[in-house]
Amino acid sequence: MAILKLDNVPTQLFIGGEWVDAATDSLIDVINPATGEVIARVADASPEDGRRAADAANAAQEAYAAMTAQQRSQILFKAHALLLESKDELAAIMTAEMGKPFAEAKGEIDYSAGYLQWYAQEGLRVQGSHGQSPSGRGQIVLSREPVGVSLLITPWNFPLAMGARKIAPAIATGCAVVVKPAEKTPLTMLFLARLFERAGLSAGALNVVTTSASGKLTAPILADGLVRHLSFTGSTKVGSLLHNQCSAHMIRTSLELGGNAPFIVFEDADLDKAVVEVTAAKMRNMGEACTAANRILVHESIAEEFGQRLTERFAQFTVGNGLEDGVDVGPMIDQASSDRLQGLVDNAVAGGARVLIGGELPEGPGSFYPPTVLADVPRDAELTCTELFGPVAPIITFTDEDDAVAIANDTEYGLAGYLMTNDLARAMRVSRKLEIGMVGINSGIISDVAAPLGGVKASGLGREGGILGIDEFLEYKYTFIPNE
């Protein structure tokens, strides 16, 4: 069993290089969703604290941007090493506050460390261009500059990875940041801030404010134009609101929003491999991922057999406290999430769906929901048009390729999608037709630090990760130098 130690986790706000109390005495209870127990209490920042953090970032911005790329790279490499040294300790903290199994938490730390390493190197390759104007009048110089102070809002489902993917390119390019982690999982980000402090990051370059009133804290920062960039990962509803708030001051926005990922299994697919990949796309992080397979679209000729094989695989999962040995599936983030899943399953069953496994809320402590497979799910079931964010796999049948694409695209979202087929021409053809930002062909895991993550339609704006992720934190400047 993993050992939880909270001695090294700060519980104050990190502003201007110092750990400080919030303006009020209010605290946020951090609850272990596997037990319902309060494991820590952290500072509950007010709008005044948010302004203090933004002011600290602005005060640090000029000097931090003036540092060399090599100096900033060295900080990221130090933080990378410290993060890996703390893997077991931080993984237990992450599991305790979020619920994911300890092994998955360790995997998230490796993944997050990869972003620190990637941008430590990518920041050294930021370049402009220099050339003669076609008219011969002079020289055209194009340079890259940091966009400026950035507000980073991170979700609870990947409390470290989503923060690392935003913070690393900001640090690499010379952007001071204010980070607002999710209320339910603040400990992971506070721990990361302590690591960056130990790595020698300049005071004010990274500020972390934990709060139970996100909107009240961030709205004044955006309304007063205290930042030049907002990066948000979360729901489309909140992302749209934030996007509107940024418009008054033309604040750049990077938005990674909701998804409704289709996973298409064609009739020529290798069913054994399809079960493996669908399981990976569905059950990673208990299904609490924006890229999780939300609708399993299976050709009608193989749907029955596929459903049986997927059920057999789901029956092998062990559900429990992620800190305990042998657990594959942890709890949902809270009881409201479990209750919501039950309502969606009940709605599908009322419409004709069959429960092959799971489908009922368990008794006892913790916000658990069992791995669930539904067959014969009607196309108009409520769960087909909303993000499930849980371990429920609804199987929907299709008749042919055009039908599959039509179902897949029948959503406002366009983040990720997957398909299984042994026909490469079909794979590329369907990939082009899918209205999504990311496609996995014969693979249920598409995340990679070197790849750009982002979507189309209501799934957001911009890209995170890879060589494109650094562009979100950079501006272009054109300078003309006459020849005479």
mmCIF file of N, CA and C in Angstrom, residues 48 62 140 158 161 182 208 287 299 347 349 410 477:
data_model
loop_
_atom_site.group_PDB
_atom_site.id
_atom_site.type_symbol
_atom_site.label_atom_id
_atom_site.label_comp_id
_atom_site.label_asym_id
_atom_site.label_seq_id
_atom_site.Cartn_x
_atom_site.Cartn_y
_atom_site.Cartn_z
ATOM 1 N N GLU A 48 -8.986 39.695 -3.736
ATOM 2 C CA GLU A 48 -7.834 40.522 -3.350
ATOM 3 C C GLU A 48 -6.529 39.745 -3.493
ATOM 4 N N GLU A 62 9.221 41.782 -16.450
ATOM 5 C CA GLU A 62 10.304 42.367 -17.253
ATOM 6 C C GLU A 62 11.642 41.700 -16.982
ATOM 7 N N ILE A 140 14.006 42.718 -43.554
ATOM 8 C CA ILE A 140 12.856 42.350 -42.734
ATOM 9 C C ILE A 140 13.329 41.425 -41.620
ATOM 10 N N PHE A 158 -6.329 15.769 -14.193
ATOM 11 C CA PHE A 158 -4.886 15.553 -14.323
ATOM 12 C C PHE A 158 -4.200 16.750 -13.659
ATOM 13 N N ALA A 161 -0.273 17.012 -14.766
ATOM 14 C CA ALA A 161 0.039 17.059 -16.199
ATOM 15 C C ALA A 161 -0.491 18.316 -16.861
ATOM 16 N N ALA A 182 -7.549 23.518 -9.666
ATOM 17 C CA ALA A 182 -8.914 23.142 -9.314
ATOM 18 C C ALA A 182 -9.072 23.065 -7.795
ATOM 19 N N VAL A 208 0.762 30.828 -7.266
ATOM 20 C CA VAL A 208 -0.317 29.834 -7.182
ATOM 21 C C VAL A 208 -1.346 30.289 -6.166
ATOM 22 N N GLY A 287 -11.855 6.984 -16.826
ATOM 23 C CA GLY A 287 -12.718 7.619 -17.812
ATOM 24 C C GLY A 287 -12.864 9.106 -17.612
ATOM 25 N N HIS A 299 -19.492 -1.736 -35.721
ATOM 26 C CA HIS A 299 -20.268 -2.218 -36.869
ATOM 27 C C HIS A 299 -21.258 -3.286 -36.410
ATOM 28 N N ASN A 347 -31.127 6.599 -17.968
ATOM 29 C CA ASN A 347 -31.791 7.175 -19.131
ATOM 30 C C ASN A 347 -31.599 6.287 -20.364
ATOM 31 N N VAL A 349 -30.915 3.030 -20.407
ATOM 32 C CA VAL A 349 -31.642 1.774 -20.213
ATOM 33 C C VAL A 349 -33.136 1.974 -20.466
ATOM 34 N N ASP A 410 -21.854 13.968 -35.208
ATOM 35 C CA ASP A 410 -23.118 14.529 -34.726
ATOM 36 C C ASP A 410 -22.982 14.992 -33.278
ATOM 37 N N LYS A 477 7.230 39.963 -33.573
ATOM 38 C CA LYS A 477 7.518 41.384 -33.781
ATOM 39 C C LYS A 477 8.291 41.544 -35.087
#
